[in-house]
Coordinates of C-alpha atoms in Angstrom, one line a residue:
Chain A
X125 CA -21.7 -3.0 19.0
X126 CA -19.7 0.0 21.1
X127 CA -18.9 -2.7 23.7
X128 CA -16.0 -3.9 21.0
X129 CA -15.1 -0.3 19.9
X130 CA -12.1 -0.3 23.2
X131 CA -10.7 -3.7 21.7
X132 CA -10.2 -2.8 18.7
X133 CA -8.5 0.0 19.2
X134 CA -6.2 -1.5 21.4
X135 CA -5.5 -4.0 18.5
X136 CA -4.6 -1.0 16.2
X137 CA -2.5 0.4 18.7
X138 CA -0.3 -2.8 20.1
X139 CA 0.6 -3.3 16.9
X140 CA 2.0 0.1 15.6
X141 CA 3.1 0.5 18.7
X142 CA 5.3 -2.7 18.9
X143 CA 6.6 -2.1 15.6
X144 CA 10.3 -1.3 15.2
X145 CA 10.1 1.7 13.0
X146 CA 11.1 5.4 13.8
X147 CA 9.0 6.9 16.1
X148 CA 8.0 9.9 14.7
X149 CA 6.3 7.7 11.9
X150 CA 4.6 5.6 14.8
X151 CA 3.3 8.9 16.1
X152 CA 2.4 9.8 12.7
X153 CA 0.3 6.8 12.3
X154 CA -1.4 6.5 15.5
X155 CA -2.5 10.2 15.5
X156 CA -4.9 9.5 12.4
X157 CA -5.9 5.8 13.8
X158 CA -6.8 7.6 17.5
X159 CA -8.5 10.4 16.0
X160 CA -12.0 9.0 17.2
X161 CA -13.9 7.8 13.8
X162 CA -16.9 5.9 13.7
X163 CA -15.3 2.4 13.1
X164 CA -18.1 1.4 11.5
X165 CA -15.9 -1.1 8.9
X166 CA -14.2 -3.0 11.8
X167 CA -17.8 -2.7 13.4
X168 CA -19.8 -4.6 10.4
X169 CA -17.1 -7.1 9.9
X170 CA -17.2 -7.8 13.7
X171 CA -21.2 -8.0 13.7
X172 CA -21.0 -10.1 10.5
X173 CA -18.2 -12.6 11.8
X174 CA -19.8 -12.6 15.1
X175 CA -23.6 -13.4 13.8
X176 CA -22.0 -17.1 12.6
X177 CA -19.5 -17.5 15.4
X178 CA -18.4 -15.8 18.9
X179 CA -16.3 -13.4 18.4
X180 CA -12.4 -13.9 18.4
X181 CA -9.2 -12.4 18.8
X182 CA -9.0 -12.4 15.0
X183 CA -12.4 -10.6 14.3
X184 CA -10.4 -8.1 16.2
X185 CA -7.2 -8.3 13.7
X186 CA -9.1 -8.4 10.4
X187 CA -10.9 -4.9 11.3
X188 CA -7.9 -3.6 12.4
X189 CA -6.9 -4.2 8.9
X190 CA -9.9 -2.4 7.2
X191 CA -9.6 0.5 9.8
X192 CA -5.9 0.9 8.8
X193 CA -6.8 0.6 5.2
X194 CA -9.6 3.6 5.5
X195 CA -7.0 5.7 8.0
X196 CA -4.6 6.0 5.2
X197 CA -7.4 6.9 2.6
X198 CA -8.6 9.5 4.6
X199 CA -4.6 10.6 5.4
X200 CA -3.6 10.7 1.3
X201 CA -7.4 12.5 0.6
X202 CA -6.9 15.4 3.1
X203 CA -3.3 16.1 1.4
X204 CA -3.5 19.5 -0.2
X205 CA -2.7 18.2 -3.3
X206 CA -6.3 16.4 -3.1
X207 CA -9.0 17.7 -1.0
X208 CA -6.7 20.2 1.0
X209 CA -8.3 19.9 4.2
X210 CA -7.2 21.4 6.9
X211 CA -9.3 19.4 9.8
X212 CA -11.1 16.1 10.0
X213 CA -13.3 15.4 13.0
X214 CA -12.7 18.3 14.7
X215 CA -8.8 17.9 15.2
X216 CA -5.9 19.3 12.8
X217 CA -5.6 16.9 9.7
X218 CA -2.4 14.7 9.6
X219 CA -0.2 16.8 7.8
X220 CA -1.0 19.7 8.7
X221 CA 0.4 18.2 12.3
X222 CA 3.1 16.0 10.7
X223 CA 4.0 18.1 7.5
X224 CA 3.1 16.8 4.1
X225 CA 6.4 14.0 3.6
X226 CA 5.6 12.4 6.9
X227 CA 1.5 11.9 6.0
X228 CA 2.0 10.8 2.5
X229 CA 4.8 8.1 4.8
X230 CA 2.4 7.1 7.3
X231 CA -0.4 6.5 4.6
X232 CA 2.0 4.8 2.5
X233 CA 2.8 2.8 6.5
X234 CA -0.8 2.4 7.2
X235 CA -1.6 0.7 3.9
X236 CA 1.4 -1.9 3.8
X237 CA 0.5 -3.2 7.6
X238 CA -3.1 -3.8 7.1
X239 CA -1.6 -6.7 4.1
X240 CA 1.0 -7.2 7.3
X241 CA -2.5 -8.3 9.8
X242 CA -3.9 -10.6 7.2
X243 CA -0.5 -12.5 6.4
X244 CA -0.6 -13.0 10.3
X245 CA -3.4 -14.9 11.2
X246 CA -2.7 -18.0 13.0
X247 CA -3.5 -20.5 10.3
X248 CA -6.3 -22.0 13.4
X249 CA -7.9 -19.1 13.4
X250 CA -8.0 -18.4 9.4
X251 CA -6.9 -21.2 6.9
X252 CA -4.4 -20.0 4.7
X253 CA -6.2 -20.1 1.8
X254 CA -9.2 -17.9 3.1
X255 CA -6.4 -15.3 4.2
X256 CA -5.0 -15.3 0.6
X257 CA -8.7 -15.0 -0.6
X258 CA -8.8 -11.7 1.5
X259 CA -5.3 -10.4 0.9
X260 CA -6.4 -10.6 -3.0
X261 CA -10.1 -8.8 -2.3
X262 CA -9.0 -6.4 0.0
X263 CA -6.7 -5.3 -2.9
X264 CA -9.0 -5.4 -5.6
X265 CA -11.1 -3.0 -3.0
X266 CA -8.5 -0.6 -2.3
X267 CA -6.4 -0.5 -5.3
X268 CA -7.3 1.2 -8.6
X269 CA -10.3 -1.2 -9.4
X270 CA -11.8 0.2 -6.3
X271 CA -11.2 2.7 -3.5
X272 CA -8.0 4.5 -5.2
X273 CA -9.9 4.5 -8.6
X274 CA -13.0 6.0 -6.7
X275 CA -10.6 8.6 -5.3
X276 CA -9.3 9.6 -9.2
X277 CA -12.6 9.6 -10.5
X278 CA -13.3 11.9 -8.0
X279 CA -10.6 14.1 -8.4
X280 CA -11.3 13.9 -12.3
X281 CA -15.4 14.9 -11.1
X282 CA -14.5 17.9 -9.5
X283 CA -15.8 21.5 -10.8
X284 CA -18.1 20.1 -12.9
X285 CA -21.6 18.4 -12.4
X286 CA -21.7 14.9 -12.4
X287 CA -24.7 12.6 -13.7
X288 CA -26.2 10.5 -10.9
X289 CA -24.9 7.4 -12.9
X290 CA -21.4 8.8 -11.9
X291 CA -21.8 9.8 -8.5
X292 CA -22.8 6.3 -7.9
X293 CA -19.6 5.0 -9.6
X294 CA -17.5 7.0 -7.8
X295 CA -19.2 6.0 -4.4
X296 CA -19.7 2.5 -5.3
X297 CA -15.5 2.8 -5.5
X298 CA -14.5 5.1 -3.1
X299 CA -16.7 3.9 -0.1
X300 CA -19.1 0.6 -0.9
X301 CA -16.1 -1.4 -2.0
X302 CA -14.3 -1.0 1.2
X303 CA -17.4 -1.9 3.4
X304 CA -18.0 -4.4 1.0
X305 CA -14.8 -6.2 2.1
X306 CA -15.2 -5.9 5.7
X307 CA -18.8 -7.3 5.7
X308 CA -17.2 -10.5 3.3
X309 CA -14.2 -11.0 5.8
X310 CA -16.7 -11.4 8.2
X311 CA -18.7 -13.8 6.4
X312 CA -15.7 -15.8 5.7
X313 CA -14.0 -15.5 9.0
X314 CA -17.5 -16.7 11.0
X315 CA -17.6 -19.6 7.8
X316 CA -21.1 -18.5 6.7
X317 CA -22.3 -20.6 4.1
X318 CA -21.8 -19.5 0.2
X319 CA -25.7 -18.3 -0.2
X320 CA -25.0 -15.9 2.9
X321 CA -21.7 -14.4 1.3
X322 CA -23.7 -13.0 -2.0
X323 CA -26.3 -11.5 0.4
X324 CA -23.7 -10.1 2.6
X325 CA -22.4 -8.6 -0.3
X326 CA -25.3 -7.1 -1.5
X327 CA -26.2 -5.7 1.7
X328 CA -22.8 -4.0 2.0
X329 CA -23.0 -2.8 -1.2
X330 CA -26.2 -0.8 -0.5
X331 CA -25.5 0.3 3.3
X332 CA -21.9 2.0 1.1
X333 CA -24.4 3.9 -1.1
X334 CA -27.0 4.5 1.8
X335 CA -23.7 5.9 4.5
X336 CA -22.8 8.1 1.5
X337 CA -25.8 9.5 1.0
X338 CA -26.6 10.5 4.8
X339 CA -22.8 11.8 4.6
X340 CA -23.8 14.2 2.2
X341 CA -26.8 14.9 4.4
X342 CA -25.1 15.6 6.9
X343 CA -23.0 18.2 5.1
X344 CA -26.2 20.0 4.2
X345 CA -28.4 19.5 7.6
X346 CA -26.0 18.8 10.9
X347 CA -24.1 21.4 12.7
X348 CA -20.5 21.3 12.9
X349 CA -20.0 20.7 16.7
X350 CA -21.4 17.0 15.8
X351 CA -20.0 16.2 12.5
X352 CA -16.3 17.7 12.9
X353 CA -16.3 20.4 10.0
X354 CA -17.8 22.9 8.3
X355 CA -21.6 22.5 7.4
X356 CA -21.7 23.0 3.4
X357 CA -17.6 22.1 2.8
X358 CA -18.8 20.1 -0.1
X359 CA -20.6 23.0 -1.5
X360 CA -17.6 24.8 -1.1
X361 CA -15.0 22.5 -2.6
X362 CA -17.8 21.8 -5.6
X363 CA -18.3 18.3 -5.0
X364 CA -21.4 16.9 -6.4
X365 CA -23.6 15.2 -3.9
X366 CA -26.7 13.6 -3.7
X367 CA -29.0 16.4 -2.6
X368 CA -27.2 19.0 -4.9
X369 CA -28.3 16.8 -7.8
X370 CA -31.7 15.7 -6.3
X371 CA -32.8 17.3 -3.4
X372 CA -33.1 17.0 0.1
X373 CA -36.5 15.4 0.3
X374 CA -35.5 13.1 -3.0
X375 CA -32.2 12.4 -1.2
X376 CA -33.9 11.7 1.7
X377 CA -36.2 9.3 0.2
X378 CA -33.3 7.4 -1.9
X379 CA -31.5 6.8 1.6
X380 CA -34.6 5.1 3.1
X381 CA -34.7 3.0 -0.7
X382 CA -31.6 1.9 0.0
X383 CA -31.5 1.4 3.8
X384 CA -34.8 -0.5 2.7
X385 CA -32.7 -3.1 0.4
X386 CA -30.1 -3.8 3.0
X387 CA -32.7 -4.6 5.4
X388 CA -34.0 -7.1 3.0
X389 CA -30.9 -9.0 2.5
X390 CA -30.3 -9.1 5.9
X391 CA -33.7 -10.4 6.0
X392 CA -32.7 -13.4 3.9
X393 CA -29.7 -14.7 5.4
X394 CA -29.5 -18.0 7.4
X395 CA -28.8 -16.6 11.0
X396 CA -31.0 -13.5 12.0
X397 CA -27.7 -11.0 12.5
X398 CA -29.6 -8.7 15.2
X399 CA -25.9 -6.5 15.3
X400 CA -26.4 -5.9 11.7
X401 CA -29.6 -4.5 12.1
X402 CA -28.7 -2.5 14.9
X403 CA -25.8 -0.8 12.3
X404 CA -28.3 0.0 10.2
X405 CA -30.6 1.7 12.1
X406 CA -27.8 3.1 13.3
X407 CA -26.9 4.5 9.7
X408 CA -30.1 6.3 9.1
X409 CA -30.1 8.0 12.2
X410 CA -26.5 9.2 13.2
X411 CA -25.8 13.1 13.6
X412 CA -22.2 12.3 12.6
Chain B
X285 CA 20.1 -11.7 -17.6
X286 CA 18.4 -9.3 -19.7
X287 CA 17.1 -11.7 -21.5
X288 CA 14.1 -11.9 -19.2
X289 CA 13.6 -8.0 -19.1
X290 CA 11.0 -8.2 -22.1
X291 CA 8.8 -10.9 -20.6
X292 CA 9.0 -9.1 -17.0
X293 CA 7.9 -5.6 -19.0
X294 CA 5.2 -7.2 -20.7
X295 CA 3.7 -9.0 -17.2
X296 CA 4.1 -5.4 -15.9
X297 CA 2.4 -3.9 -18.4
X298 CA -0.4 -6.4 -19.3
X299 CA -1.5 -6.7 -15.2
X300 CA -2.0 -3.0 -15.6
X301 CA -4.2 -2.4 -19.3
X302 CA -6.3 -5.1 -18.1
X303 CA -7.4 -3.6 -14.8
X304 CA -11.0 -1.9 -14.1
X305 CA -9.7 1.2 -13.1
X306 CA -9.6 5.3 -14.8
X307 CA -7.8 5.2 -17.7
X308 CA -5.8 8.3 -16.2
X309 CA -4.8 6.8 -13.7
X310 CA -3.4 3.1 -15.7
X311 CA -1.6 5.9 -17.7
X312 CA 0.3 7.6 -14.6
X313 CA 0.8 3.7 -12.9
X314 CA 2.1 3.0 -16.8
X315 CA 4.5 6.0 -17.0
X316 CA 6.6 5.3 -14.0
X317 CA 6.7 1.4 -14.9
X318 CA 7.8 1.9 -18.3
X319 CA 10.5 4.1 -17.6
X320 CA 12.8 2.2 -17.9
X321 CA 14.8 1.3 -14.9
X322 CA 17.3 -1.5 -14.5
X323 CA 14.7 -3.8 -13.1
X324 CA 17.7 -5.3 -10.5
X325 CA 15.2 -6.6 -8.3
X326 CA 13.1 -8.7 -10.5
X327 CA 16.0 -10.0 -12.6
X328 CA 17.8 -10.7 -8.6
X329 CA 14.5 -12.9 -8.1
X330 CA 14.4 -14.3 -11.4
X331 CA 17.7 -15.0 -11.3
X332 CA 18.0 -16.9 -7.5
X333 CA 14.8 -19.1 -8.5
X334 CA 16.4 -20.1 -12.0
X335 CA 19.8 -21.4 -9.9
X336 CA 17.2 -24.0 -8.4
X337 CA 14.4 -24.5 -11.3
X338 CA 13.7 -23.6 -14.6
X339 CA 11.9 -20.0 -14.8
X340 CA 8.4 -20.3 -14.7
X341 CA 5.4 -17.7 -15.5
X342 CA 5.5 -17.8 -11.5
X343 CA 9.3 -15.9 -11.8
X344 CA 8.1 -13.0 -13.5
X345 CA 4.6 -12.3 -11.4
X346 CA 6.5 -12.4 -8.3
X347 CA 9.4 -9.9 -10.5
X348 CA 6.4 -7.4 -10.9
X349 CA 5.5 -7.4 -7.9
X350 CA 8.9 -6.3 -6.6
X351 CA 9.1 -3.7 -9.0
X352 CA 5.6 -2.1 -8.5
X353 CA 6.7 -1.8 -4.8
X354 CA 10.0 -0.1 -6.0
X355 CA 8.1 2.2 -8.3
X356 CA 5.7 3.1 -6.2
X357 CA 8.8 4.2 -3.5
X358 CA 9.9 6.5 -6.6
X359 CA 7.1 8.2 -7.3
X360 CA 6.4 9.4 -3.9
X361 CA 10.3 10.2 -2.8
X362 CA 10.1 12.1 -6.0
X363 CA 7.2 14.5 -5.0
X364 CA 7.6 17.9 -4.3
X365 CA 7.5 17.6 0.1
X366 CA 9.6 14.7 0.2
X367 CA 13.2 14.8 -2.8
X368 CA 11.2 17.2 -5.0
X369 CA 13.0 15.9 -8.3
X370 CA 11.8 16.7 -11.6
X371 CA 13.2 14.5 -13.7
X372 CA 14.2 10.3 -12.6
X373 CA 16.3 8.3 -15.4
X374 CA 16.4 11.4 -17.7
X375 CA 12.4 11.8 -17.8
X376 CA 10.1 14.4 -16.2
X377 CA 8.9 13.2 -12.8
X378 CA 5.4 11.2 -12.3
X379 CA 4.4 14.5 -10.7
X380 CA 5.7 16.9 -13.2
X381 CA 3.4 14.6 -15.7
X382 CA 0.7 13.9 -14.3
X383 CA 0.3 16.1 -11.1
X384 CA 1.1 15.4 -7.3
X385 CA -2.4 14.1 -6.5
X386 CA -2.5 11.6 -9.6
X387 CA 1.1 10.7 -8.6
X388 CA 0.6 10.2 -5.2
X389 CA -2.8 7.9 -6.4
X390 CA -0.6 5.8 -8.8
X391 CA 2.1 5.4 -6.2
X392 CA -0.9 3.8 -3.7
X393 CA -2.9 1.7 -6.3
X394 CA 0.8 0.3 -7.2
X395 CA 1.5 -0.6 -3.6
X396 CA -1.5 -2.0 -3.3
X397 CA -1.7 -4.1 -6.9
X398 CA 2.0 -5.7 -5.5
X399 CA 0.0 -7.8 -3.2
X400 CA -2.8 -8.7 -5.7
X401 CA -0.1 -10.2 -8.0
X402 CA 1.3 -12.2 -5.2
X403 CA -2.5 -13.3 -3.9
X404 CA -3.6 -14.4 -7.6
X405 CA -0.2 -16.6 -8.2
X406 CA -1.6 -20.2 -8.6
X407 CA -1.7 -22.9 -5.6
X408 CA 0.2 -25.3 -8.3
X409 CA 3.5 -22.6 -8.6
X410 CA 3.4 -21.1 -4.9
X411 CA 1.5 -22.9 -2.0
X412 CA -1.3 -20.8 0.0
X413 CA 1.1 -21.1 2.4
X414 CA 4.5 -19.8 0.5
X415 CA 2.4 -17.5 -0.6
X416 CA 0.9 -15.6 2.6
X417 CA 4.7 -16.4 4.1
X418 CA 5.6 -13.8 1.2
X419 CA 2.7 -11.4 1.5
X420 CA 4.0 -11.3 5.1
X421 CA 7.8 -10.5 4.1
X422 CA 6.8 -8.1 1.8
X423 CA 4.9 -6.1 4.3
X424 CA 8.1 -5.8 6.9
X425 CA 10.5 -5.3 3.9
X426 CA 8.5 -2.1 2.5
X427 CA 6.3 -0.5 5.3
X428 CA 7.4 1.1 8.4
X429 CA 9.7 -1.5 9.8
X430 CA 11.7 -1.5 6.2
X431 CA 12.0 1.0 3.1
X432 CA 9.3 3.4 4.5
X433 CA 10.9 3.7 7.8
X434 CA 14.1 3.9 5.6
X435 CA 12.7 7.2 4.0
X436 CA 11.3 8.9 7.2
X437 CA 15.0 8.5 8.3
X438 CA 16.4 9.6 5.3
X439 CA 14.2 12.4 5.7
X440 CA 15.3 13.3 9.0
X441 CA 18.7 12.7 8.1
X442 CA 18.6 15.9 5.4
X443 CA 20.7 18.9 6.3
X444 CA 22.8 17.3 9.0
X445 CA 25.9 14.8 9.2
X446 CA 24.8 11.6 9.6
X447 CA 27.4 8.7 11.1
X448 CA 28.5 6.1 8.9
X449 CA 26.0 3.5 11.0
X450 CA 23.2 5.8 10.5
X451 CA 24.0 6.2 7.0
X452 CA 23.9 2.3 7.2
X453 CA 21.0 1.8 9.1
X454 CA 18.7 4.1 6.6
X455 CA 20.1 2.2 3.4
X456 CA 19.5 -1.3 4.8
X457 CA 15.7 0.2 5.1
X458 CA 15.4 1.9 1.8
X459 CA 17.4 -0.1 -0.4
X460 CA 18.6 -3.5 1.2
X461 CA 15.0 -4.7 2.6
X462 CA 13.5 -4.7 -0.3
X463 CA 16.2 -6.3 -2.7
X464 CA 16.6 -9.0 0.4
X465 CA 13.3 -9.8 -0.3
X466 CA 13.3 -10.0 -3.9
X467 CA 16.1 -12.6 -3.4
X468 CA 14.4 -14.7 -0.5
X469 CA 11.4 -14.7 -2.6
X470 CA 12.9 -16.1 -5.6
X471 CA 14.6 -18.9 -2.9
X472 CA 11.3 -19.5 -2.1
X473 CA 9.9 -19.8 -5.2
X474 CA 12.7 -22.3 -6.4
X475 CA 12.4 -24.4 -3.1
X476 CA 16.0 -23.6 -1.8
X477 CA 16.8 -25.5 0.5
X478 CA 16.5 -23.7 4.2
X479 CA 20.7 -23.3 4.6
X480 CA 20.6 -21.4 1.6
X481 CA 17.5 -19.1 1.8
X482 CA 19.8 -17.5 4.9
X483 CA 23.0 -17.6 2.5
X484 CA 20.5 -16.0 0.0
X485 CA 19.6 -13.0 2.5
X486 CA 23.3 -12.3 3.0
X487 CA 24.2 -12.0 -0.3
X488 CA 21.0 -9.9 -0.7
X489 CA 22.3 -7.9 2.5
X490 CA 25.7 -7.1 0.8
X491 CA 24.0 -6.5 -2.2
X492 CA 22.1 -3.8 -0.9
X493 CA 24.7 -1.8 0.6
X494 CA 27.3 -2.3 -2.4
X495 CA 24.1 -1.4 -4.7
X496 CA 23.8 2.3 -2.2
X497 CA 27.6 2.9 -2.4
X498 CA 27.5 2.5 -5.8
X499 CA 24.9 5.0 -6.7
X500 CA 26.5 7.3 -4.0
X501 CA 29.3 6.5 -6.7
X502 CA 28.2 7.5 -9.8
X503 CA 26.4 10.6 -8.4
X504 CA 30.2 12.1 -7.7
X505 CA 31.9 10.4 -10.5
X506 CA 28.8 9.3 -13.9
X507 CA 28.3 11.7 -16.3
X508 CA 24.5 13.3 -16.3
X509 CA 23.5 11.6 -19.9
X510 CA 24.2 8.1 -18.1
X511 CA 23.1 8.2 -15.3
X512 CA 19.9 10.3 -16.0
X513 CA 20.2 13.0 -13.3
X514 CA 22.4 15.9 -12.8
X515 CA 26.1 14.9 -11.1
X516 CA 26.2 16.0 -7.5
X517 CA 23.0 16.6 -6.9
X518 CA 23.0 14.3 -4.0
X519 CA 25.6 17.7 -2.6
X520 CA 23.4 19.7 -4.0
X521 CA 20.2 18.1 -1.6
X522 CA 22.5 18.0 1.4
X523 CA 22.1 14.1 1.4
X524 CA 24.6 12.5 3.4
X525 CA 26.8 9.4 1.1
X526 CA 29.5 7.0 1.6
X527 CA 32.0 9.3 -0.4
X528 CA 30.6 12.0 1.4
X529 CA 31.4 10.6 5.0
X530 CA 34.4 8.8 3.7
X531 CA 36.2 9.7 0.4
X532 CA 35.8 8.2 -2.8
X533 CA 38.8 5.9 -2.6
X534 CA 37.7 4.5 0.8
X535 CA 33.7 4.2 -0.5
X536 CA 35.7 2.3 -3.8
X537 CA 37.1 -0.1 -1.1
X538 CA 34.2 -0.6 0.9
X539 CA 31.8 -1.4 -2.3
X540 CA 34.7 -4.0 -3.0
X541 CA 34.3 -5.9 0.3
X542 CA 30.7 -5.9 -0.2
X543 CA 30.9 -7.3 -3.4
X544 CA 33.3 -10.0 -2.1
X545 CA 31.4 -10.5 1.2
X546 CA 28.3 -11.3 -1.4
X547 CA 30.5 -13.4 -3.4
X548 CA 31.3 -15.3 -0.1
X549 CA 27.8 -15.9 0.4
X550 CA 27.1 -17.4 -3.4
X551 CA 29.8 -19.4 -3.2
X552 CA 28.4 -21.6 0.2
X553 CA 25.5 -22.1 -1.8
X554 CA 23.8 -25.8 -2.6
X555 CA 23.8 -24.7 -6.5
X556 CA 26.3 -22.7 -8.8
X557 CA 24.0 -19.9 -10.1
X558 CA 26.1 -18.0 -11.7
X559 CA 23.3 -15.7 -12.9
X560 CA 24.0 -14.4 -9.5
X561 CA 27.6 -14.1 -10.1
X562 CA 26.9 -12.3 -13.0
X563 CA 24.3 -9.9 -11.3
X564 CA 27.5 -8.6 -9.0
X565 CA 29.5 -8.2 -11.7
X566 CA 27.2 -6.3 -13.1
X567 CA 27.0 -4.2 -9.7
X568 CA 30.3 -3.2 -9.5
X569 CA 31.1 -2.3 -13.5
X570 CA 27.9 -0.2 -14.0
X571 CA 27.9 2.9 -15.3
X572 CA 24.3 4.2 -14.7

């Protein structure tokens, strides 16, 4: 899957680059959009797209789309006035670079181009009518019925302990529904058929709950050269996380459940999707 | 015109009590929509697709989504890194409410929920195509290449004398983009003829700017119970204005020859509307 990691990033960065805007904005944007994630959202919708079809130019656009949409979460979420953090993968967080006005700008930047990549798709490359279809679900899973919503709830959750129940709410919002998006782009960008699109979904929706839960792993178990910030920061901001309110071993265990039920839906589909089974092995057994 | 304002306040409101979201957070999107405003853009749309068809259902979706985008610009120029204003139309700020990190939330899932209305219109009022054409000229109107880039420039601007095509430049961003598409939509949405959808953008163009001096305007000359902020206090936040960099009789003379320039552009149209007419009027008598 790394082999389309330098594309993509080339995609995200010809196109702020070629915008006309003021550059310090530019700079602003492409600052959080270099800063070396994981990609995994443009990486599943890529491996989904490409498991029906070869892989195109537009695979390219549409997960340059969800990248920019998860860039500006992670922009607004770091802001003081949220989770007031002061690095994020090792480097300086935006604002903290840029000043506060500029990062709340190039989230509010990143956001409104991601709608910008959908609306244009050649119409060869993604009938209009699927690229509505997309506009509309990739706002129903970043807007207040999903990722911002998960972000509030969140907020609202903090400095007090949280059921499981919750905790799954707030990550089915704040994480699943954005992966859920990019592994459905793919399906209807590589025109898998109907029956794939509800196991696609499904499988998402349990690799967002499995990446969470090795997340919070992480935070308890990796060191901080690897994972780019302080082992125990959740602890310390009193976020509720899936071993706090099991345990490790418990935690442990619901990540294999769940890495288990992904597995299985890939399982089912029509095409056997070996990239998507290479993500997530991937998942289970990242340091990062 | 404002005959339409309590159908467009009720689509505004409705589109948000019915979403899945926190109920905090439908409050803090509710506050800043409610409060309000004079709603130019929408009626502008409303009233350049009513000088070709009769106002359909359509009319007001595509109004609310102009106006979340505009809210959502208020609540974030409001906060306390960018204007750091504590009251807007005579009522505490969305920040002063509700906090910044709830603000800055509301101001995002707004954003975002602008392009849900516009991807949930019907095929039978707006064509996939129309549609994504839209979604597409929304994008460049209100992201980096229009009214955000129009705020990082503003921002710049502060606490140094701008020129009078800089001045320009940053108001065609923040202000005129946005109300050029309001009127180019509502063309679109009536099935103006080509000629006239770049009529249309003209008079939206001198629209914009009149709109800008006028405020400029009323901040040196409106009383503070109209216009629902103190007098001066664009002086008083070092903003460079048209009666700033000119004097008020000049900026008087220059909103006049926009106004007429706009009236120019009405009067090549196809069609009478004199909705339109009646929206400059409006323009250059206001008081708040």
């Amino acid at each position: 899957m790394e082999v389309h990691v330098p594309t993509l990033e080339q995609t995200l960065k010809t196109h702020v680059e070629t915008m006309q805007a003021p550059e310090r904005l530019k700079e602003a944007m492409l600052y959080s959009l270099d800063a070396g994630g994981k990609r995994i959202r443009p990486l599943l919708l890529i491996a989904t797209a490409g498991s029906y079809k070869p892989v195109t130019t537009a695979a390219y656009q549409l997960g340059a789309t969800v990248e920019m949409v998860h860039t500006y979460s992670l922009i607004h979420d770091d802001l003081p006035s949220m989770d007031n953090d002061d690095t994020r993968r090792g480097k300086p967080t935006n604002h903290k670079v840029f000043g506060e006005a500029l990062a709340i700008l190039a989230g509010d930047a990143l956001l409104t181009e991601s709608f910008s990549l959908i609306g244009n798709m050649s119409e060869e490359t993604l009938p209009p009518r699927d690229a509505l279809y997309l506009s509309r679900r990739l706002t129903e899973a970043s807007g207040a019925t999903g990722m911002v919503g998960g972000q509030v709830a969140d907020l609202e959750a903090e400095n007090r302990t949280v059921t499981l129940e919750e905790l799954e709410w707030i990550h089915r919002q704040k994480t699943a529904a954005l992966l859920t998006f990019a592994v459905e782009a793919g399906g209807v960008l590589g025109e898998a058929p109907r029956e794939d699109i509800t196991r696609l979904r499904h499988f998402a929706e349990e690799v967002g709950i499995a990446f969470q839960i090795k997340d919070d792993l992480l935070d308890v178990e990796g060191s901080e050269s690897t994972i780019g910030k302080p082992v125990g920061s959740d602890e310390h901001n009193h976020k509720s996380t899936y071993p706090g309110l099991l345990s490790v071993d418990e935690a442990k265990r619901k990540l294999h459940t769940h890495i288990e039920r992904a597995e299985h839906a890939l399982q089912s589909l029509t095409v056997p999707a070996p990239d998507l089974f290479a993500v997530l092995s991937y998942m289970e057994s990242r340091d990062r």
